[in-house]
Each structure stands twice: as C-alpha cells, then as structure tokens.
CSV table of C-alpha atoms in Angstrom, one decimal:
chain,number,residue,atom,x,y,z
A,1,UNK,CA,-14.1,-9.0,-13.2
A,2,UNK,CA,-12.8,-6.1,-11.2
A,3,UNK,CA,-16.1,-6.0,-9.3
A,4,UNK,CA,-15.8,-9.7,-8.6
A,5,UNK,CA,-12.2,-9.4,-7.1
A,6,UNK,CA,-13.4,-6.4,-5.2
A,7,UNK,CA,-16.3,-8.3,-3.6
A,8,UNK,CA,-14.1,-11.3,-2.7
A,9,UNK,CA,-11.4,-9.1,-1.1
A,10,UNK,CA,-13.9,-7.2,1.0
A,11,UNK,CA,-15.5,-10.4,2.1
A,12,UNK,CA,-12.1,-11.7,3.2
A,13,UNK,CA,-11.5,-8.5,5.2
A,14,UNK,CA,-14.9,-8.9,6.9
A,15,UNK,CA,-14.1,-12.5,7.8
A,16,UNK,CA,-10.7,-11.5,9.3
A,17,UNK,CA,-12.3,-8.7,11.3
A,18,UNK,CA,-14.8,-11.2,12.8
A,19,UNK,CA,-12.0,-13.6,13.6
A,20,UNK,CA,-10.1,-10.8,15.4
A,21,UNK,CA,-13.2,-10.2,17.6
A,22,UNK,CA,-13.3,-13.8,18.7
A,23,UNK,CA,-9.7,-14.6,19.2
A,24,UNK,CA,-8.1,-14.2,22.7
A,25,UNK,CA,-4.5,-14.9,21.8
A,26,UNK,CA,-3.2,-11.5,20.9
A,27,UNK,CA,-0.3,-12.9,19.0
A,28,UNK,CA,-2.7,-14.6,16.5
A,29,UNK,CA,-4.8,-11.4,16.4
A,30,UNK,CA,-1.8,-9.4,15.4
A,31,UNK,CA,-0.9,-11.8,12.7
A,32,UNK,CA,-4.4,-11.6,11.4
A,33,UNK,CA,-4.2,-7.8,11.5
A,34,UNK,CA,-1.1,-8.1,9.3
A,35,UNK,CA,-3.0,-10.1,6.8
A,36,UNK,CA,-5.8,-7.6,7.1
A,37,UNK,CA,-3.4,-4.8,6.1
A,38,UNK,CA,-2.0,-6.8,3.2
A,39,UNK,CA,-5.6,-7.5,1.9
A,40,UNK,CA,-6.7,-3.9,2.2
A,41,UNK,CA,-3.5,-3.0,0.2
A,42,UNK,CA,-4.6,-5.4,-2.5
A,43,UNK,CA,-8.1,-3.9,-2.4
A,44,UNK,CA,-6.5,-0.4,-2.9
A,45,UNK,CA,-4.7,-1.7,-6.0
A,46,UNK,CA,-7.9,-3.1,-7.5
A,47,UNK,CA,-9.7,0.3,-7.1
A,48,UNK,CA,-6.8,2.2,-8.7
A,49,UNK,CA,-5.4,3.8,-5.6
A,50,UNK,CA,-1.8,2.7,-6.2
A,51,UNK,CA,-0.1,5.3,-4.0
A,52,UNK,CA,-2.4,4.4,-1.1
A,53,UNK,CA,-1.7,0.7,-1.7
A,54,UNK,CA,2.0,1.1,-1.3
A,55,UNK,CA,1.5,3.1,1.9
A,56,UNK,CA,-0.9,0.6,3.4
A,57,UNK,CA,1.3,-2.4,2.5
A,58,UNK,CA,4.2,-0.8,4.3
A,59,UNK,CA,2.2,0.3,7.3
A,60,UNK,CA,-0.5,-2.4,7.7
A,61,UNK,CA,1.6,-5.5,7.0
A,62,UNK,CA,4.9,-4.0,8.2
A,63,UNK,CA,5.3,-1.3,10.7
A,64,UNK,CA,2.0,-1.8,12.5
A,65,UNK,CA,2.5,-5.5,13.0
A,66,UNK,CA,6.0,-5.0,14.3
A,67,UNK,CA,5.0,-2.3,16.8
A,68,UNK,CA,2.0,-4.4,18.0
A,69,UNK,CA,4.3,-7.4,18.5
A,70,UNK,CA,6.8,-5.4,20.6
A,71,UNK,CA,4.0,-3.9,22.7
A,72,UNK,CA,2.3,-7.3,23.2
A,73,UNK,CA,5.6,-8.8,24.5
A,74,UNK,CA,5.6,-6.0,27.1
A,75,UNK,CA,1.9,-6.0,27.9
A,76,UNK,CA,1.1,-9.7,28.0
A,77,UNK,CA,0.0,-12.1,25.3
A,78,UNK,CA,-3.4,-13.3,26.3
A,79,UNK,CA,-6.6,-11.3,26.7
A,80,UNK,CA,-9.0,-12.1,29.5
A,81,UNK,CA,-12.3,-13.6,28.6
A,82,UNK,CA,-14.6,-11.2,30.4
A,83,UNK,CA,-16.3,-8.5,28.3
A,84,UNK,CA,-18.3,-5.4,29.4
A,85,UNK,CA,-22.0,-6.0,28.8
A,86,UNK,CA,-21.7,-7.7,25.4
A,87,UNK,CA,-25.4,-7.7,24.7
A,88,UNK,CA,-25.8,-4.0,25.3
A,89,UNK,CA,-22.7,-3.4,23.1
A,90,UNK,CA,-24.1,-5.6,20.4
A,91,UNK,CA,-27.4,-3.7,20.5
A,92,UNK,CA,-25.6,-0.4,20.2
A,93,UNK,CA,-23.5,-1.6,17.3
A,94,UNK,CA,-26.5,-3.2,15.6
A,95,UNK,CA,-28.6,0.0,15.8
A,96,UNK,CA,-25.8,2.3,14.7
A,97,UNK,CA,-25.0,-0.1,11.8
A,98,UNK,CA,-28.6,-0.3,10.6
A,99,UNK,CA,-28.9,3.5,10.6
A,100,UNK,CA,-25.7,3.8,8.6
A,101,UNK,CA,-26.9,1.2,6.1
A,102,UNK,CA,-30.2,3.1,5.8
A,103,UNK,CA,-28.1,6.2,5.1
A,104,UNK,CA,-25.9,4.4,2.6
A,105,UNK,CA,-29.0,3.8,0.4
A,106,UNK,CA,-28.8,7.4,-0.8
A,107,UNK,CA,-25.2,7.1,-1.8
A,108,UNK,CA,-24.3,7.0,-5.5
A,109,UNK,CA,-23.4,3.4,-6.5
A,110,UNK,CA,-19.8,2.2,-6.4
A,111,UNK,CA,-17.9,3.5,-9.4
A,112,UNK,CA,-20.7,5.8,-10.6
A,113,UNK,CA,-18.9,8.4,-12.8
A,114,UNK,CA,-21.2,11.5,-12.5
A,115,UNK,CA,-21.3,11.2,-8.6
A,116,UNK,CA,-21.1,14.6,-6.8
A,117,UNK,CA,-17.7,14.0,-5.3
A,118,UNK,CA,-16.1,13.8,-8.8
A,119,UNK,CA,-17.6,17.2,-9.9
A,120,UNK,CA,-15.6,19.8,-8.0
A,121,UNK,CA,-11.8,20.2,-7.7
A,122,UNK,CA,-11.3,16.7,-9.1
A,123,UNK,CA,-11.7,17.7,-12.8
A,124,UNK,CA,-9.4,20.7,-12.2
A,125,UNK,CA,-6.7,18.5,-10.8
A,126,UNK,CA,-7.0,16.0,-13.6
A,127,UNK,CA,-7.1,18.5,-16.5
A,128,UNK,CA,-4.9,21.3,-15.3
A,129,UNK,CA,-2.2,19.8,-13.0
A,130,UNK,CA,0.1,19.0,-16.0
A,131,UNK,CA,0.1,22.7,-17.1
A,132,UNK,CA,0.1,24.1,-13.5
A,133,UNK,CA,2.4,21.7,-11.7
A,134,UNK,CA,3.9,19.7,-14.5
A,135,UNK,CA,4.1,16.4,-12.7
A,136,UNK,CA,2.5,13.2,-14.2
A,137,UNK,CA,1.4,11.7,-10.9
A,138,UNK,CA,-1.6,13.7,-9.9
A,139,UNK,CA,-1.6,12.4,-6.4
A,140,UNK,CA,1.9,13.8,-5.8
A,141,UNK,CA,0.9,17.1,-7.4
A,142,UNK,CA,-2.0,17.4,-5.0
A,143,UNK,CA,-0.1,16.2,-2.0
A,144,UNK,CA,3.0,18.3,-2.4
A,145,UNK,CA,1.7,21.4,-4.3
A,146,UNK,CA,-2.0,22.0,-4.2
A,147,UNK,CA,-2.5,20.8,-0.7
A,148,UNK,CA,1.1,21.4,0.5
A,149,UNK,CA,0.0,23.3,3.6
A,150,UNK,CA,-2.2,20.4,4.7
A,151,UNK,CA,0.6,17.9,4.2
A,152,UNK,CA,3.0,20.1,6.3
A,153,UNK,CA,0.4,19.9,9.1
A,154,UNK,CA,0.2,16.1,8.9
A,155,UNK,CA,4.0,15.8,8.9
A,156,UNK,CA,4.0,17.9,12.1
A,157,UNK,CA,1.4,15.5,13.6
A,158,UNK,CA,3.7,12.5,12.8
A,159,UNK,CA,6.7,14.4,14.3
A,160,UNK,CA,4.8,15.3,17.4
A,161,UNK,CA,3.6,11.7,17.9
A,162,UNK,CA,7.3,10.6,17.6
A,163,UNK,CA,8.3,13.1,20.2
A,164,UNK,CA,5.5,12.1,22.5
A,165,UNK,CA,6.5,8.4,22.2
A,166,UNK,CA,10.1,9.4,23.1
A,167,UNK,CA,8.9,11.3,26.1
A,168,UNK,CA,6.9,8.3,27.3
A,169,UNK,CA,9.3,5.5,26.7
A,170,UNK,CA,12.8,7.0,26.2
A,171,UNK,CA,15.6,5.0,27.8
A,172,UNK,CA,18.0,5.6,25.0
A,173,UNK,CA,20.4,7.6,27.2
A,174,UNK,CA,20.1,5.5,30.3
A,175,UNK,CA,23.4,3.9,31.3
A,176,UNK,CA,21.3,0.8,32.1
A,177,UNK,CA,20.3,0.3,28.5
A,178,UNK,CA,23.9,-0.2,27.4
A,179,UNK,CA,24.2,-3.4,29.5
A,180,UNK,CA,22.6,-6.7,28.9
A,181,UNK,CA,22.0,-7.1,25.2
A,182,UNK,CA,24.8,-9.6,24.9
A,183,UNK,CA,23.1,-13.0,25.6
A,184,UNK,CA,20.2,-12.1,23.3
A,185,UNK,CA,22.5,-11.4,20.5
A,186,UNK,CA,24.4,-14.6,20.9
A,187,UNK,CA,21.2,-16.5,20.9
A,188,UNK,CA,20.3,-14.6,17.7
A,189,UNK,CA,23.6,-15.5,16.0
A,190,UNK,CA,23.1,-19.2,16.7
A,191,UNK,CA,19.4,-19.5,16.0
A,192,UNK,CA,18.5,-17.6,12.9
A,193,UNK,CA,21.3,-18.1,10.4
A,194,UNK,CA,19.1,-18.8,7.3
A,195,UNK,CA,16.8,-15.8,8.0
A,196,UNK,CA,19.8,-13.5,8.6
A,197,UNK,CA,21.5,-14.6,5.4
A,198,UNK,CA,18.3,-14.0,3.3
A,199,UNK,CA,17.6,-10.7,5.0
A,200,UNK,CA,21.2,-9.5,4.5
A,201,UNK,CA,20.8,-10.1,0.7
A,202,UNK,CA,17.3,-8.5,0.7
A,203,UNK,CA,18.1,-5.3,2.6
A,204,UNK,CA,20.0,-3.5,-0.2
A,205,UNK,CA,17.2,-4.2,-2.6
A,206,UNK,CA,14.5,-2.9,-0.1
A,207,UNK,CA,16.6,0.2,0.3
A,208,UNK,CA,17.1,0.6,-3.4
A,209,UNK,CA,13.3,0.3,-3.9
A,210,UNK,CA,12.7,2.9,-1.2
A,211,UNK,CA,15.1,5.4,-2.9
A,212,UNK,CA,13.5,4.6,-6.3
A,213,UNK,CA,10.0,5.4,-4.8
A,214,UNK,CA,11.4,8.5,-3.2
A,215,UNK,CA,12.9,10.1,-6.3
A,216,UNK,CA,10.5,8.6,-8.9
A,217,UNK,CA,7.4,9.6,-6.9
A,218,UNK,CA,6.5,12.5,-9.2
A,219,UNK,CA,6.4,10.2,-12.3
A,220,UNK,CA,5.0,6.9,-10.9
A,221,UNK,CA,3.3,5.8,-7.7
A,222,UNK,CA,5.1,6.6,-4.6
A,223,UNK,CA,6.6,9.6,-2.7
A,224,UNK,CA,8.2,10.6,0.5
A,225,UNK,CA,5.7,8.9,2.8
A,226,UNK,CA,6.0,5.5,1.2
A,227,UNK,CA,9.8,5.7,0.8
A,228,UNK,CA,10.2,6.7,4.4
A,229,UNK,CA,8.2,3.8,5.6
A,230,UNK,CA,9.9,1.2,3.4
A,231,UNK,CA,13.4,2.5,4.3
A,232,UNK,CA,12.5,2.5,7.9
A,233,UNK,CA,11.3,-1.1,7.7
A,234,UNK,CA,14.6,-2.1,6.1
A,235,UNK,CA,16.5,-0.6,9.1
A,236,UNK,CA,14.0,-2.1,11.6
A,237,UNK,CA,14.5,-5.6,9.9
A,238,UNK,CA,18.2,-5.2,10.3
A,239,UNK,CA,17.8,-4.1,14.0
A,240,UNK,CA,15.6,-7.1,14.7
A,241,UNK,CA,17.9,-9.7,13.2
A,242,UNK,CA,21.3,-8.3,14.1
A,243,UNK,CA,20.5,-6.9,17.5
A,244,UNK,CA,19.7,-3.3,18.4
A,245,UNK,CA,23.3,-2.6,19.4
A,246,UNK,CA,24.7,-3.3,16.0
A,247,UNK,CA,22.0,-1.2,14.4
A,248,UNK,CA,22.8,1.7,16.8
A,249,UNK,CA,26.5,1.4,15.9
A,250,UNK,CA,25.6,1.7,12.2
A,251,UNK,CA,23.5,4.9,12.7
A,252,UNK,CA,23.2,6.5,16.1
A,253,UNK,CA,19.8,7.5,17.5
A,254,UNK,CA,21.0,11.1,17.7
A,255,UNK,CA,21.2,11.1,13.9
A,256,UNK,CA,17.6,10.0,13.6
A,257,UNK,CA,16.5,12.7,16.0
A,258,UNK,CA,18.3,15.4,14.0
A,259,UNK,CA,17.0,14.0,10.7
A,260,UNK,CA,13.5,13.9,12.0
A,261,UNK,CA,13.6,17.6,12.8
A,262,UNK,CA,15.5,18.4,9.6
A,263,UNK,CA,12.7,17.0,7.4
A,264,UNK,CA,10.2,19.4,8.9
A,265,UNK,CA,12.6,22.3,8.7
A,266,UNK,CA,13.3,21.5,5.0
A,267,UNK,CA,9.6,21.4,4.2
A,268,UNK,CA,8.9,24.7,6.1
A,269,UNK,CA,12.1,26.2,4.7
A,270,UNK,CA,11.0,25.7,1.1
A,271,UNK,CA,7.8,27.5,2.1
A,272,UNK,CA,9.7,30.4,3.7
A,273,UNK,CA,11.9,30.8,0.6
A,274,UNK,CA,8.8,31.1,-1.5
A,275,UNK,CA,7.5,33.7,1.0
A,276,UNK,CA,10.7,35.7,0.8
A,277,UNK,CA,10.5,35.7,-2.9
A,278,UNK,CA,7.2,37.6,-2.7
A,279,UNK,CA,4.8,34.7,-3.3
A,280,UNK,CA,2.5,32.7,-1.0
A,281,UNK,CA,3.8,30.3,1.5
A,282,UNK,CA,4.7,27.0,-0.2
A,283,UNK,CA,4.1,28.4,-3.7
A,284,UNK,CA,7.0,26.8,-5.5
A,285,UNK,CA,6.7,28.7,-8.8
A,286,UNK,CA,9.3,31.3,-7.7
A,287,UNK,CA,12.0,28.8,-6.8
A,288,UNK,CA,13.3,28.8,-10.4
A,289,UNK,CA,13.1,31.1,-13.4
A,290,UNK,CA,10.6,28.9,-15.1
A,291,UNK,CA,7.5,28.3,-12.9
A,292,UNK,CA,7.1,24.7,-13.9
A,293,UNK,CA,10.7,23.9,-13.1
A,294,UNK,CA,10.2,25.8,-9.8
A,295,UNK,CA,7.2,23.6,-9.0
A,296,UNK,CA,9.3,20.5,-9.7
A,297,UNK,CA,12.2,21.6,-7.6
A,298,UNK,CA,9.8,22.5,-4.8
A,299,UNK,CA,8.1,19.1,-4.9
A,300,UNK,CA,11.3,17.1,-4.9
A,301,UNK,CA,12.6,19.1,-1.9
A,302,UNK,CA,9.3,18.8,0.0
A,303,UNK,CA,9.1,15.0,-0.7
A,304,UNK,CA,12.6,14.7,0.6
A,305,UNK,CA,11.6,16.5,3.8
A,306,UNK,CA,8.6,14.1,4.2
A,307,UNK,CA,10.8,11.1,3.5
A,308,UNK,CA,13.4,12.2,6.1
A,309,UNK,CA,10.8,12.8,8.9
A,310,UNK,CA,8.7,9.8,8.3
A,311,UNK,CA,11.8,7.5,8.0
A,312,UNK,CA,13.5,8.7,11.2
A,313,UNK,CA,10.3,9.1,13.2
A,314,UNK,CA,9.3,5.5,12.5
A,315,UNK,CA,12.8,4.2,13.5
A,316,UNK,CA,12.8,6.3,16.6
A,317,UNK,CA,9.4,5.0,17.7
A,318,UNK,CA,10.6,1.4,17.1
A,319,UNK,CA,13.9,2.0,18.9
A,320,UNK,CA,12.2,3.4,21.9
A,321,UNK,CA,9.8,0.5,22.2
A,322,UNK,CA,12.6,-2.0,21.7
A,323,UNK,CA,14.9,-0.5,24.3
A,324,UNK,CA,12.1,-0.3,26.8
A,325,UNK,CA,11.4,-4.0,26.2
A,326,UNK,CA,15.0,-4.9,26.7
A,327,UNK,CA,15.2,-2.8,29.9
A,328,UNK,CA,12.0,-4.5,31.2
A,329,UNK,CA,13.4,-7.9,30.6
A,330,UNK,CA,16.6,-7.0,32.3
A,331,UNK,CA,14.6,-5.7,35.2
A,332,UNK,CA,12.8,-9.0,35.6
A,333,UNK,CA,15.9,-11.1,35.8
B,1,UNK,CA,-43.6,-18.8,-22.4
B,2,UNK,CA,-41.8,-20.5,-19.5
B,3,UNK,CA,-38.4,-19.7,-21.0
B,4,UNK,CA,-39.6,-16.1,-21.4
B,5,UNK,CA,-40.6,-15.9,-17.7
B,6,UNK,CA,-37.3,-17.4,-16.7
B,7,UNK,CA,-35.4,-14.9,-18.8
B,8,UNK,CA,-37.3,-12.0,-17.1
B,9,UNK,CA,-36.6,-13.5,-13.6
B,10,UNK,CA,-32.9,-13.8,-14.5
B,11,UNK,CA,-32.9,-10.2,-15.7
B,12,UNK,CA,-34.4,-9.0,-12.4
B,13,UNK,CA,-32.0,-11.1,-10.4
B,14,UNK,CA,-29.0,-9.8,-12.4
B,15,UNK,CA,-30.1,-6.2,-11.9
B,16,UNK,CA,-30.7,-6.8,-8.2
B,17,UNK,CA,-27.2,-8.4,-8.0
B,18,UNK,CA,-25.6,-5.5,-9.7
B,19,UNK,CA,-27.5,-3.1,-7.5
B,20,UNK,CA,-26.3,-4.9,-4.4
B,21,UNK,CA,-22.8,-5.0,-5.8
B,22,UNK,CA,-23.0,-1.2,-6.2
B,23,UNK,CA,-23.6,-0.9,-2.5
B,24,UNK,CA,-21.5,-3.8,-1.3
B,25,UNK,CA,-18.5,-1.7,-0.5
B,26,UNK,CA,-20.5,0.6,1.7
B,27,UNK,CA,-22.0,-2.2,3.6
B,28,UNK,CA,-18.7,-4.0,4.1
B,29,UNK,CA,-17.3,-0.6,5.3
B,30,UNK,CA,-20.2,-0.2,7.8
B,31,UNK,CA,-19.8,-3.8,9.0
B,32,UNK,CA,-16.1,-3.4,9.5
B,33,UNK,CA,-16.6,-0.1,11.3
B,34,UNK,CA,-19.2,-1.7,13.6
B,35,UNK,CA,-16.8,-4.6,14.2
B,36,UNK,CA,-14.1,-2.2,15.3
B,37,UNK,CA,-16.6,-0.2,17.4
B,38,UNK,CA,-17.8,-3.4,19.1
B,39,UNK,CA,-14.2,-4.4,20.0
B,40,UNK,CA,-13.6,-0.9,21.4
B,41,UNK,CA,-16.7,-0.8,23.6
B,42,UNK,CA,-16.9,-4.4,24.7
B,43,UNK,CA,-13.4,-5.7,25.2
B,44,UNK,CA,-11.4,-4.8,28.3
B,45,UNK,CA,-7.9,-5.5,27.0
B,46,UNK,CA,-6.3,-2.2,25.9
B,47,UNK,CA,-4.2,-3.7,23.1
B,48,UNK,CA,-7.3,-5.3,21.7
B,49,UNK,CA,-9.1,-2.0,21.9
B,50,UNK,CA,-6.3,-0.4,19.8
B,51,UNK,CA,-6.6,-3.1,17.2
B,52,UNK,CA,-10.4,-2.4,17.2
B,53,UNK,CA,-9.7,1.3,16.6
B,54,UNK,CA,-7.4,0.5,13.7
B,55,UNK,CA,-10.1,-1.7,12.1
B,56,UNK,CA,-12.4,1.3,12.5
B,57,UNK,CA,-9.8,3.5,10.9
B,58,UNK,CA,-9.2,1.1,8.0
B,59,UNK,CA,-12.9,1.0,7.3
B,60,UNK,CA,-12.9,4.8,6.8
B,61,UNK,CA,-9.9,4.5,4.5
B,62,UNK,CA,-11.8,1.8,2.4
B,63,UNK,CA,-14.8,4.1,2.3
B,64,UNK,CA,-12.9,7.1,0.9
B,65,UNK,CA,-11.1,5.0,-1.6
B,66,UNK,CA,-14.3,3.3,-2.7
B,67,UNK,CA,-15.9,6.7,-3.3
B,68,UNK,CA,-12.8,7.8,-5.4
B,69,UNK,CA,-13.3,4.9,-7.8
B,70,UNK,CA,-14.8,5.7,-11.2
B,71,UNK,CA,-16.0,2.8,-13.4
B,72,UNK,CA,-13.5,2.2,-16.3
B,73,UNK,CA,-11.1,4.7,-14.6
B,74,UNK,CA,-7.4,4.3,-14.2
B,75,UNK,CA,-4.9,5.1,-11.5
B,76,UNK,CA,-4.4,8.9,-11.5
B,77,UNK,CA,-1.0,9.1,-13.2
B,78,UNK,CA,-1.3,11.2,-16.4
B,79,UNK,CA,-0.8,9.3,-19.7
B,80,UNK,CA,-1.9,10.4,-23.1
B,81,UNK,CA,-3.6,7.1,-23.8
B,82,UNK,CA,-5.9,7.2,-20.8
B,83,UNK,CA,-9.2,9.2,-20.9
B,84,UNK,CA,-10.8,8.3,-17.5
B,85,UNK,CA,-9.0,8.7,-14.2
B,86,UNK,CA,-10.1,7.9,-10.6
B,87,UNK,CA,-10.5,10.8,-8.3
B,88,UNK,CA,-7.0,11.7,-6.9
B,89,UNK,CA,-8.1,13.8,-4.0
B,90,UNK,CA,-9.4,11.0,-1.6
B,91,UNK,CA,-6.2,9.1,-2.4
B,92,UNK,CA,-4.1,12.0,-1.1
B,93,UNK,CA,-6.2,12.4,2.0
B,94,UNK,CA,-6.0,8.7,2.9
B,95,UNK,CA,-2.4,8.3,2.0
B,96,UNK,CA,-1.4,10.8,4.6
B,97,UNK,CA,-4.1,9.6,7.0
B,98,UNK,CA,-2.6,6.1,7.0
B,99,UNK,CA,0.8,7.4,8.1
B,100,UNK,CA,-0.7,9.7,10.7
B,101,UNK,CA,-2.7,6.7,11.9
B,102,UNK,CA,0.4,4.6,12.5
B,103,UNK,CA,2.1,7.4,14.3
B,104,UNK,CA,-0.9,8.0,16.7
B,105,UNK,CA,-1.3,4.2,17.2
B,106,UNK,CA,2.3,4.1,18.3
B,107,UNK,CA,1.6,6.8,20.8
B,108,UNK,CA,-1.4,4.9,22.1
B,109,UNK,CA,0.8,1.7,22.4
B,110,UNK,CA,3.4,3.8,24.3
B,111,UNK,CA,0.6,4.8,26.8
B,112,UNK,CA,-0.5,1.2,27.1
B,113,UNK,CA,3.1,0.1,27.9
B,114,UNK,CA,3.3,2.8,30.6
B,115,UNK,CA,0.0,1.7,32.0
B,116,UNK,CA,1.2,-1.8,32.2
B,117,UNK,CA,4.3,-0.7,34.0
B,118,UNK,CA,2.3,1.4,36.5
B,119,UNK,CA,-0.6,-1.0,37.2
B,120,UNK,CA,0.8,-4.4,36.2
B,121,UNK,CA,-2.1,-5.0,33.9
B,122,UNK,CA,-3.7,-3.9,30.7
B,123,UNK,CA,-7.2,-5.2,31.5
B,124,UNK,CA,-9.6,-2.3,32.2
B,125,UNK,CA,-11.3,-4.0,35.1
B,126,UNK,CA,-8.2,-4.8,37.0
B,127,UNK,CA,-6.9,-1.3,36.5
B,128,UNK,CA,-10.2,0.1,37.8
B,129,UNK,CA,-10.1,-2.2,40.8
B,130,UNK,CA,-6.6,-1.1,41.6
B,131,UNK,CA,-7.6,2.6,41.4
B,132,UNK,CA,-10.6,2.0,43.7
B,133,UNK,CA,-8.3,0.2,46.2
B,134,UNK,CA,-5.9,3.1,46.2
B,135,UNK,CA,-8.7,5.5,46.7
B,136,UNK,CA,-10.0,3.6,49.8
B,137,UNK,CA,-6.5,3.3,51.2
B,138,UNK,CA,-6.1,7.1,50.9
B,139,UNK,CA,-9.5,7.8,52.5
B,140,UNK,CA,-8.4,5.7,55.6
C-alpha cells in the first residue's frame, strides 16, 4: 500500500513538473510549484521523513510561493515564447537522463534494508543516540549534537543569504518608503474582510504550533528550522493582509536584524562555552554536571538559536522584497 | 496446463512490476532532474530558470529521502515498540538543505529583481541585445 501511494505521488510530481515546462503564465507556474511543494511534503511523510516533511511543507507550499509571487509582480507575469535551441537542449537532457538511468540500475532497490548506506554511522545513531545524547528524536540528536558544526555552517549560509538580499534590495530606511502605503491599505480593508477575519483567528494557532514544534523538537518531529519557518509565515501572512506598515509597527525591522545575528551568536556561544570548559567546540556534555542533561540543555539552546535566525532572516527577506515592490509601484505612478 | 502457464506469466509480471517499483523512485528523480535541467538551459526567462533550478533541487531531496527509506521501517523517533527505523542521516542533510535552498533562491530572486530594474527585462535575449547595444555605443 505504501509503495502504491509512493508511486502515485511521484507520478503526480512528474506531471506537475512537465506542466511547469509548458506553461507561459508565471502566476500559474508558481501556483503549480506550490502544489509541487505540498505533494513532495506528502511524499516525505509516506517514506517516514517526518521532520523533512514539515520543513518542505513550510518552505515549498509557503515561503517559496510567496517570494516567487512578489518577485513575479516586480519582474513581469508572462514569459516570452522563444526558447534557446530546444532540440539541442532536449538531446542533451535525453542523453544525460539515459546515462543516469543506466547508472541507477546498479542501485539497491527502494527500501532495501541491507543497502550500503544503512551500514555505517546510521546504526550507531539509532542504537547509541539515546545513551549518548538522550533525545528520542534521532534527527534532532544528529542535527544539533553529532553534526552540530555542520548545522552551524548551514545557519551561517542562511544568515549570509539574508544579508546579501538586504544589500541588494534594502529600502527599509529610505524616507521614500514611509510614504504611499495608505491607498493600498484602504483597499485591503474594504476588499478582504472575510479572509482577514479568518486569518486573524488562525494566526495565534499557527504561532502556538510553531512554538510547540520549537520546544518539542527533541521528543517529536520538528525543531528550530521548522519552527522558524512556520512562525515567519504567520508574521508574513499578517503583513500581507494587514499591510506592511502595521506589521512594522508591531515589530520593527531593526528587531529582526538583531534577532537574526543573535541566533548565530547564541549557537556559536554555546560552542565557545563548551570550549572554555575544556571540551571540544559544541560538545554539550560539560554544560551541566550530568553529561546527558548537558546535552539536552545544549540542544535546546542551539535549536533556539536556529529558530531565531531562520525566523528573522525569512521575515527580513520578505520585508525587503515587499518594500522594494511598493517603492517600484510608487515610482511608476 | 493453460492455467499453469498463466500463473507462471502472472508471477513473472508481478516480479517485473516489483522490480520496476523498486527503481521507480530513482527514475522519477532522474526525470524530474532532467525536467529542471531542461528548463534551466532552454528557457530565457530568469524567473522560470529559478523555478527549474528548484525542481532540480527537489529531485535531489527526493533522491536522498528515497535512499533513507527502509522497508517496514518507521520514522526515526525512538520508541520501545519499534524495531526498524529509517536512516536518520539523509533526513538531517535534506532538512537543512531545504532551508538553505530557500535562502539562496531568495538571493537569486533579489538579483533578478535588480536585473529587471537595470535592464527593464528578465528575458535573457533582450538583456544580451541591450548589452551588445551598449558595447557598440561605447565603441563609437
């Protein structure tokens, strides 16, 4: 049954991808991409990757779609028909694909237990993580403790991307950007009453869910990455429906900037504290008298750092895009 | 006799079907990857290219997660009643990769927005024509 669902979901994904190739209306393409994200999240649930599924649902169906929509509003809705040498491209793609399929014939079949990739660290993580880290969710144990250094690097990449987006698009402190959001807001107030009411009721629950995922991530699926994304989408939803000015009055962009850096510093700080206590960087065992309790404290702190940075970086990226769009529209008038 | 032959044929078909099902994930991954690749090399619109790249990325995610799956396994959250778990390591790698992917996609989109502002277009050919024109103007 699982295999059947798996086959169906993957076929849908393929059909959507082919439709994306053919469509010229980018608005429709982005909506399809949102469905694509949701379907791949469902696929991840079917193959037991629950943590990944939550992340993909928040990213693929949420943040990605929103960002793409804002960018498309600025860059133009329709794609031109002309393509570069489609036949040559098709030939390249076909040959590469055939070679890859030929290569895949040597792979172990899907779900094959004794496959080589399950033979190395995997069994150590599954059998020992409870006694070494003491956290039921193995994914969290690996993410925050065994591979903590790697995760720190990835968090830095996200932070850097956020800074780069700000460098490219920032209008947050232009005097110009404080002007013409009025008419848009008025339009919003009149037009979207039902949606605004529903969203106003939903937002507290979305936020509650995000906090649950943040602080329950070591026992169940979830963690800082997912919580940050979901919390960010709650705020973005609010900003979209109640106007960016209102959202900025609730929490100022300066706060997000500080929070974004604070997350990284918290993560790195936990590592430095471990270092000062005579252990390796990011070895949490020394944070508390009992090594297991130390690990737990370390993981909670590190996940909090991840959550802060991901949350505020996503919001900063969105705010910068949105402000740029408003400025552009003002410039046109 | 006929029934026997039919049974044998059914068995062969079933085993072939299962064998194909065992590779189906990889083939879909390859098809998705090639679809994304095709969009990237043949379409001129920069936003469409970014969508193609993200399809490519997702196919890699699906590949890793498919490899992590173990038949009869369960989600890697420890519980005394469960004996078989899926491989947690690819889950960790992909979980972080998804978030990094959205951050870098945002960066790419920011570049596209700036290109649109500078050139008035996001179609590759129009941008190239503009660049050529500027070059000629400078040469004069």
